[in-house]
Tab-separated table of C-alpha atoms and ligand atoms in Angstrom:
chain	number	residue	atom	x	y	z
A	164	UNK	CA	18.091	3.069	12.027
A	165	UNK	CA	17.832	0.493	14.538
A	166	UNK	CA	17.454	-3.231	13.358
A	167	UNK	CA	15.300	-4.315	16.295
A	168	UNK	CA	12.323	-5.112	13.960
A	169	UNK	CA	11.910	-7.745	11.310
A	170	UNK	CA	11.515	-5.287	8.572
A	171	UNK	CA	14.635	-3.130	9.367
A	172	UNK	CA	16.649	-6.418	9.640
A	173	UNK	CA	15.389	-7.469	6.157
A	174	UNK	CA	16.094	-4.149	4.654
A	175	UNK	CA	19.694	-4.437	5.982
A	176	UNK	CA	20.345	-7.814	4.400
A	177	UNK	CA	18.684	-7.173	1.068
A	178	UNK	CA	18.856	-4.784	-1.520
A	179	UNK	CA	15.266	-5.198	-2.858
A	180	UNK	CA	12.243	-6.665	-1.338
A	181	UNK	CA	9.015	-7.962	-3.157
A	182	UNK	CA	6.018	-6.797	-1.536
A	183	UNK	CA	2.429	-8.241	-2.326
A	184	UNK	CA	-0.144	-7.377	-4.845
A	185	UNK	CA	-3.782	-6.574	-4.951
A	186	UNK	CA	-5.968	-7.465	-1.956
A	187	UNK	CA	-9.249	-6.180	-3.468
A	188	UNK	CA	-8.831	-7.790	-6.770
A	189	UNK	CA	-8.066	-11.137	-5.159
A	190	UNK	CA	-10.871	-11.199	-2.761
A	191	UNK	CA	-13.523	-10.209	-5.349
A	192	UNK	CA	-12.095	-13.285	-7.365
A	193	UNK	CA	-12.839	-15.352	-4.260
A	194	UNK	CA	-16.382	-14.240	-4.151
A	195	UNK	CA	-16.445	-10.854	-2.311
A	196	UNK	CA	-19.314	-8.632	-3.382
A	197	UNK	CA	-18.707	-4.934	-4.047
A	198	UNK	CA	-20.253	-3.124	-1.300
A	199	UNK	CA	-19.243	-5.935	1.367
A	200	UNK	CA	-16.541	-5.105	4.186
A	201	UNK	CA	-13.704	-7.387	3.409
A	202	UNK	CA	-12.484	-6.991	6.759
A	203	UNK	CA	-15.509	-9.136	7.810
A	204	UNK	CA	-13.924	-12.000	6.183
A	205	UNK	CA	-11.198	-11.996	8.922
A	206	UNK	CA	-13.757	-13.437	11.357
A	207	UNK	CA	-16.049	-15.150	8.906
A	208	UNK	CA	-13.862	-16.668	6.271
A	209	UNK	CA	-10.206	-17.137	7.704
A	210	UNK	CA	-9.443	-19.612	5.379
A	211	UNK	CA	-9.811	-17.447	2.579
A	212	UNK	CA	-7.738	-14.607	3.964
A	213	UNK	CA	-5.218	-17.457	4.912
A	214	UNK	CA	-5.122	-18.186	1.218
A	215	UNK	CA	-5.070	-14.563	0.176
A	216	UNK	CA	-1.599	-14.177	2.019
A	217	UNK	CA	-0.426	-17.646	1.247
A	218	UNK	CA	-0.847	-16.948	-2.505
A	219	UNK	CA	1.395	-13.914	-2.028
A	220	UNK	CA	4.093	-15.789	-0.212
A	221	UNK	CA	4.064	-18.790	-2.521
A	222	UNK	CA	4.401	-16.106	-5.384
A	223	UNK	CA	7.759	-14.920	-3.716
A	224	UNK	CA	6.524	-11.989	-1.788
A	225	UNK	CA	8.869	-10.996	1.157
A	226	UNK	CA	6.027	-8.946	2.584
A	227	UNK	CA	2.454	-8.920	2.434
A	228	UNK	CA	-0.398	-6.385	3.757
A	229	UNK	CA	-3.141	-7.371	6.325
A	230	UNK	CA	-6.894	-7.458	4.953
A	231	UNK	CA	-7.468	-4.475	7.198
A	232	UNK	CA	-7.267	-1.545	4.729
A	233	UNK	CA	-10.843	-0.272	5.652
A	234	UNK	CA	-10.434	-1.610	9.090
A	235	UNK	CA	-10.937	1.904	10.848
A	236	UNK	CA	-14.038	2.694	12.951
A	237	UNK	CA	-14.953	5.386	10.392
A	238	UNK	CA	-14.976	2.736	7.595
A	239	UNK	CA	-16.604	-0.121	9.601
A	240	UNK	CA	-19.326	2.090	10.636
A	241	UNK	CA	-20.701	1.902	7.050
A	242	UNK	CA	-21.055	-1.821	7.806
A	243	UNK	CA	-22.417	-1.198	11.677
A	244	UNK	CA	-19.094	-2.917	12.757
A	245	UNK	CA	-17.323	0.095	14.239
A	246	UNK	CA	-17.350	-1.808	17.595
A	247	UNK	CA	-15.165	-4.418	16.154
A	248	UNK	CA	-12.056	-2.561	15.072
A	249	UNK	CA	-9.737	-4.171	17.323
A	250	UNK	CA	-11.166	-7.810	17.051
A	251	UNK	CA	-11.016	-7.513	13.229
A	252	UNK	CA	-7.558	-5.956	12.960
A	253	UNK	CA	-6.113	-8.554	15.539
A	254	UNK	CA	-7.825	-11.504	13.554
A	255	UNK	CA	-6.236	-10.343	10.275
A	256	UNK	CA	-2.728	-10.028	11.657
A	257	UNK	CA	-2.846	-13.307	13.626
A	258	UNK	CA	-3.773	-15.232	10.312
A	259	UNK	CA	-0.882	-13.143	8.755
A	260	UNK	CA	1.415	-14.164	11.589
A	261	UNK	CA	0.596	-17.766	11.082
A	262	UNK	CA	1.237	-17.584	7.219
A	263	UNK	CA	4.846	-15.857	7.559
A	264	UNK	CA	6.017	-18.040	10.283
A	265	UNK	CA	5.288	-21.071	8.122
A	266	UNK	CA	6.946	-19.454	5.315
A	267	UNK	CA	10.372	-21.162	6.101
A	268	UNK	CA	12.145	-17.603	5.144
A	269	UNK	CA	11.568	-14.321	6.710
A	270	UNK	CA	8.283	-12.640	5.512
A	271	UNK	CA	6.822	-9.496	7.016
A	272	UNK	CA	3.355	-9.054	8.053
A	273	UNK	CA	2.419	-5.337	7.240
A	274	UNK	CA	-0.592	-4.050	8.927
A	275	UNK	CA	-2.595	-2.281	6.395
A	276	UNK	CA	-4.246	1.090	7.488
A	277	UNK	CA	-6.026	2.766	4.601
A	278	UNK	CA	-7.687	6.042	4.787
A	279	UNK	CA	-10.660	7.089	7.050
A	280	UNK	CA	-12.618	8.216	4.000
A	281	UNK	CA	-13.542	11.491	5.695
A	282	UNK	CA	-11.988	14.785	4.905
A	283	UNK	CA	-9.938	16.305	7.764
A	284	UNK	CA	-10.211	19.918	9.273
A	285	UNK	CA	-9.898	22.436	7.881
A	286	UNK	CA	-11.735	21.424	4.564
A	287	UNK	CA	-13.609	18.757	6.409
A	288	UNK	CA	-15.255	17.657	9.805
A	289	UNK	CA	-12.477	14.911	11.019
A	290	UNK	CA	-10.395	16.303	13.684
A	291	UNK	CA	-6.838	15.671	14.041
A	292	UNK	CA	-7.416	13.961	17.488
A	293	UNK	CA	-10.157	11.654	16.321
A	294	UNK	CA	-8.191	10.552	13.407
A	295	UNK	CA	-5.157	9.857	15.685
A	296	UNK	CA	-7.719	7.983	17.962
A	297	UNK	CA	-9.178	5.892	14.923
A	298	UNK	CA	-5.620	4.867	13.584
A	299	UNK	CA	-4.439	3.978	17.273
A	300	UNK	CA	-7.272	1.898	17.927
A	301	UNK	CA	-6.683	0.061	14.630
A	302	UNK	CA	-2.718	-0.234	15.442
A	303	UNK	CA	-3.172	-1.595	18.638
A	304	UNK	CA	-5.467	-4.383	17.095
A	305	UNK	CA	-2.860	-5.408	14.545
A	306	UNK	CA	0.050	-5.120	17.154
A	307	UNK	CA	-1.907	-7.574	19.281
A	308	UNK	CA	-2.413	-9.985	16.313
A	309	UNK	CA	1.534	-9.823	15.710
A	310	UNK	CA	1.899	-7.421	12.726
A	311	UNK	CA	5.695	-6.801	12.263
A	312	UNK	CA	5.068	-3.133	11.013
A	313	UNK	CA	2.243	-0.740	10.248
A	314	UNK	CA	1.561	0.407	6.811
A	315	UNK	CA	-0.525	3.332	5.853
A	316	UNK	CA	-1.522	3.017	2.276
A	317	UNK	CA	-3.614	4.975	-0.592
A	318	UNK	CA	-3.519	8.222	1.485
A	319	UNK	CA	-4.085	11.534	-0.063
A	320	UNK	CA	-3.959	14.066	2.518
A	321	UNK	CA	-0.903	15.074	4.452
A	322	UNK	CA	-2.984	15.726	7.666
A	323	UNK	CA	-4.253	12.132	7.366
A	324	UNK	CA	-0.532	10.882	7.263
A	325	UNK	CA	0.496	12.954	10.258
A	326	UNK	CA	-2.434	11.329	12.082
A	327	UNK	CA	-1.331	7.748	11.164
A	328	UNK	CA	2.170	8.536	12.187
A	329	UNK	CA	1.219	9.790	15.550
A	330	UNK	CA	-0.792	6.627	15.981
A	331	UNK	CA	2.099	4.274	15.106
A	332	UNK	CA	4.239	6.199	17.816
A	333	UNK	CA	1.257	5.752	20.317
A	334	UNK	CA	1.349	2.081	19.287
A	335	UNK	CA	5.056	1.912	19.648
A	336	UNK	CA	5.181	0.147	16.460
A	337	UNK	CA	7.466	0.572	13.142
A	338	UNK	CA	5.521	2.018	10.597
A	339	UNK	CA	5.541	2.664	6.493
A	340	UNK	CA	3.415	4.829	4.446
A	341	UNK	CA	2.507	5.258	0.889
A	342	UNK	CA	0.352	7.665	-0.723
A	343	UNK	CA	-1.579	7.562	-4.031
A	344	UNK	CA	-0.410	10.137	-6.603
A	345	UNK	CA	-3.704	9.723	-8.831
A	346	UNK	CA	-4.209	13.187	-9.793
A	347	UNK	CA	-1.905	14.515	-12.507
A	348	UNK	CA	0.929	13.001	-10.538
A	349	UNK	CA	-0.243	14.610	-7.490
A	350	UNK	CA	-2.217	13.106	-4.572
A	351	UNK	CA	-5.843	14.236	-4.733
A	352	UNK	CA	-5.303	16.880	-2.028
A	353	UNK	CA	-2.526	18.036	-4.197
A	354	UNK	CA	0.634	16.584	-2.621
A	355	UNK	CA	3.544	16.088	-4.947
A	356	UNK	CA	6.081	13.238	-4.743
A	357	UNK	CA	8.857	15.676	-3.691
A	358	UNK	CA	6.694	16.989	-1.066
A	359	UNK	CA	6.141	13.740	0.594
A	360	UNK	CA	9.917	13.268	0.540
A	361	UNK	CA	10.308	16.537	2.635
A	362	UNK	CA	7.097	15.672	4.838
A	363	UNK	CA	8.175	11.969	5.572
A	364	UNK	CA	11.666	13.273	7.282
A	365	UNK	CA	9.658	15.322	9.863
A	366	UNK	CA	6.629	12.901	10.734
A	367	UNK	CA	6.077	12.018	14.446
A	368	UNK	CA	6.987	8.543	13.694
A	369	UNK	CA	9.809	8.418	11.068
A	370	UNK	CA	8.701	5.848	8.438
A	371	UNK	CA	10.935	2.908	7.916
A	372	UNK	CA	10.049	3.095	4.338
A	373	UNK	CA	7.626	5.464	2.364
A	374	UNK	CA	6.283	5.729	-1.028
A	375	UNK	CA	3.460	5.559	-3.621
A	376	UNK	CA	0.692	2.936	-4.360
A	377	UNK	CA	-2.291	2.375	-6.608
A	378	UNK	CA	-2.659	5.699	-8.637
A	379	UNK	CA	-3.132	5.685	-12.439
A	380	UNK	CA	-0.738	3.312	-14.189
A	381	UNK	CA	2.662	1.642	-13.805
A	382	UNK	CA	4.452	4.589	-15.860
A	383	UNK	CA	3.005	7.331	-13.658
A	384	UNK	CA	3.887	5.380	-10.582
A	385	UNK	CA	7.598	5.220	-11.661
A	386	UNK	CA	7.551	8.982	-12.390
A	387	UNK	CA	6.366	9.467	-8.960
A	388	UNK	CA	9.476	7.310	-7.537
A	389	UNK	CA	11.864	9.528	-9.850
A	390	UNK	CA	10.057	12.372	-8.195
A	391	UNK	CA	10.978	11.420	-4.557
A	392	UNK	CA	14.469	12.218	-5.517
A	393	UNK	CA	17.225	11.485	-3.050
A	394	UNK	CA	15.958	10.235	0.287
A	395	UNK	CA	17.717	8.255	3.143
A	396	UNK	CA	14.778	6.565	3.848
A	397	UNK	CA	13.880	3.532	1.572
A	398	UNK	CA	11.234	4.046	-1.089
A	399	UNK	CA	8.117	1.805	-1.601
A	400	UNK	CA	6.787	1.353	-5.164
A	401	UNK	CA	3.344	-0.442	-5.479
A	402	UNK	CA	1.737	0.335	-8.812
A	403	UNK	CA	-1.491	-1.052	-10.334
A	404	UNK	CA	-1.165	-3.528	-12.991
A	405	UNK	CA	-2.015	-1.267	-16.051
A	406	UNK	CA	-4.970	0.868	-16.304
A	407	UNK	CA	-8.460	-0.100	-15.041
A	408	UNK	CA	-11.048	-0.834	-17.850
A	409	UNK	CA	-14.742	-1.739	-17.260
A	410	UNK	CA	-15.312	-4.794	-19.286
A	411	UNK	CA	-18.441	-7.127	-18.760
A	412	UNK	CA	-19.592	-5.777	-15.556
A	413	UNK	CA	-16.297	-5.848	-13.613
A	414	UNK	CA	-12.981	-3.698	-13.661
A	415	UNK	CA	-10.378	-5.367	-15.523
A	416	UNK	CA	-6.581	-4.399	-15.324
A	417	UNK	CA	-4.746	-4.605	-18.495
A	418	UNK	CA	-1.179	-4.980	-17.282
A	419	UNK	CA	0.476	-8.489	-18.125
A	420	UNK	CA	2.811	-10.341	-15.979
A	421	UNK	CA	5.466	-9.534	-18.621
A	422	UNK	CA	4.790	-5.639	-18.050
A	423	UNK	CA	4.774	-5.891	-14.346
A	424	UNK	CA	8.105	-7.609	-14.555
A	425	UNK	CA	9.520	-4.656	-16.590
A	426	UNK	CA	7.820	-2.348	-14.073
A	427	UNK	CA	9.554	-4.105	-11.224
A	428	UNK	CA	13.030	-3.912	-12.539
A	429	UNK	CA	12.346	-0.145	-13.495
A	430	UNK	CA	11.049	0.583	-10.058
A	431	UNK	CA	14.311	-0.861	-8.736
A	432	UNK	CA	16.538	1.245	-11.164
A	433	UNK	CA	14.260	4.301	-10.367
A	434	UNK	CA	15.621	4.102	-6.655
A	435	UNK	CA	12.590	2.003	-5.047
A	436	UNK	CA	13.769	-0.751	-2.602
A	437	UNK	CA	10.104	-2.443	-1.571
A	438	UNK	CA	8.594	-3.084	-4.945
A	439	UNK	CA	5.102	-4.673	-5.326
A	440	UNK	CA	1.603	-4.328	-7.057
A	441	UNK	CA	-1.362	-2.856	-6.271
A	442	UNK	CA	-4.759	-3.017	-7.903
A	443	UNK	CA	-5.188	-5.628	-10.511
A	444	UNK	CA	-1.711	-7.472	-9.457
A	445	UNK	CA	-2.084	-11.321	-8.909
A	446	UNK	CA	0.179	-14.080	-7.878
A	447	UNK	CA	0.960	-14.594	-11.599
A	448	UNK	CA	2.245	-11.180	-11.809
A	449	UNK	CA	4.165	-11.405	-8.620
A	450	UNK	CA	5.962	-14.580	-9.791
A	451	UNK	CA	7.016	-12.790	-12.994
A	452	UNK	CA	8.282	-9.642	-11.049
A	453	UNK	CA	10.345	-11.877	-8.476
A	454	UNK	CA	12.035	-13.677	-11.455
A	455	UNK	CA	12.990	-10.607	-13.269
A	456	UNK	CA	14.140	-8.963	-10.129
A	457	UNK	CA	16.586	-12.113	-9.389
A	458	UNK	CA	17.812	-12.549	-12.924
A	459	UNK	CA	17.832	-8.974	-14.480
A	460	UNK	CA	20.908	-6.857	-13.399
A	461	UNK	CA	20.207	-3.615	-12.046
A	462	UNK	CA	20.252	-0.908	-14.588
A	463	UNK	CA	20.828	2.894	-14.630
A	464	UNK	CA	18.093	5.294	-13.373
A	465	UNK	CA	15.473	5.366	-16.230
A	466	UNK	CA	14.308	8.357	-18.201
A	467	UNK	CA	10.785	9.210	-18.462
A	468	UNK	CA	11.051	8.557	-22.096
A	469	UNK	CA	12.499	4.897	-21.172
A	470	UNK	CA	9.593	4.324	-18.851
A	471	UNK	CA	6.899	5.426	-21.564
A	472	UNK	CA	8.428	3.273	-24.140
A	473	UNK	CA	8.217	0.133	-21.895
A	474	UNK	CA	5.258	0.644	-19.917
A	475	UNK	CA	3.212	3.330	-21.908
A	476	UNK	CA	2.630	6.981	-21.808
A	477	UNK	CA	1.674	9.053	-18.794
A	478	UNK	CA	-1.535	10.393	-17.755
A	479	UNK	CA	-0.619	13.990	-17.455
A	480	UNK	CA	2.194	16.142	-18.980
A	481	UNK	CA	3.591	17.010	-15.618
A	482	UNK	CA	3.701	15.417	-12.236
A	483	UNK	CA	3.730	18.641	-10.238
A	484	UNK	CA	7.464	18.494	-9.145
A	485	UNK	CA	8.230	21.167	-11.755
A	486	UNK	CA	5.753	23.587	-9.967
A	487	UNK	CA	3.085	22.936	-12.696
A	488	UNK	CA	-0.259	21.014	-12.442
A	489	UNK	CA	-3.713	21.352	-11.259
A	490	UNK	CA	-4.956	22.779	-8.315
A	491	UNK	CA	-5.977	20.259	-5.546
A	492	UNK	CA	-9.605	19.047	-5.701
A	493	UNK	CA	-11.814	17.743	-2.943
A	494	UNK	CA	-13.947	14.984	-3.257
A	495	UNK	CA	-14.940	11.936	-1.439
A	496	UNK	CA	-13.463	8.782	-2.636
A	497	UNK	CA	-13.919	5.182	-1.328
A	498	UNK	CA	-10.850	3.717	-3.405
A	499	UNK	CA	-9.589	0.258	-2.245
A	500	UNK	CA	-6.299	-1.043	-2.706
B	205	ZN	ZN1	-4.617	-0.046	-6.044
């Protein structure tokens, strides 16, 4: 692996990196309404996006994702902003660059690229060429704004992952990817963790790191990390802070900072190198995760029983890596990291 980019250099120096937490959760706390496009805030409320990134860096994150999860033409079209893809992505990365460069230590700006929200052929209508074009447009905006690396996340279809990797190659940018294993240990489109390990090695742009984000709870996410098996590519673990619960008109995550500290150390023991949170993970969680990773010694690879004992049980008996599990289901989903 070359060390010509900032993330490769950091990965060569350190044996774990702390990523960031939730974007959506934090923006909702700053007043974003569900149904609004968070990406518009890159132009309308740059101060809030600056705070979003700074809060993660001040909590100890070595890497944070830009506010561009839904910044592709297909998603922005829902807000009549499909002509602003380049601008909104460039702005998000520029704000990120400012925050990272002021951190006083190496901090990576990772250009988030979430799913298009469309189903790809043959089951849906989005062609490979269109998907590559959409991700490439977004990638060029992130690159122009100074992102260190592109970061596809919450992907469920292998076809979409392939399109994103081709876009990264076209943009000549290093790239990382995570899929969401939220359906009995598989992605919504049926991919197992072991299948992603095999896929990652043959993508057009080989990822600098790959892994899992979001999904069900922190226990499931760690079972997924174990399921990746041996890989020469660093593994990413970005699990939700517990399980979402609907409470008083909003979604609340029940994972405490202490639980996420346990999760972070177990993720490292399970083989993850880049460790962060997803939905429900606040700076308060990140502070405890950082402290735990710095203070607690590395341990042996945890068993599923040990994970369940510390973090709670699993959402399904099998994660599909043993050949069991449900058939893929096809639904539209608008999940946001
Ligand atoms: Zn999430």
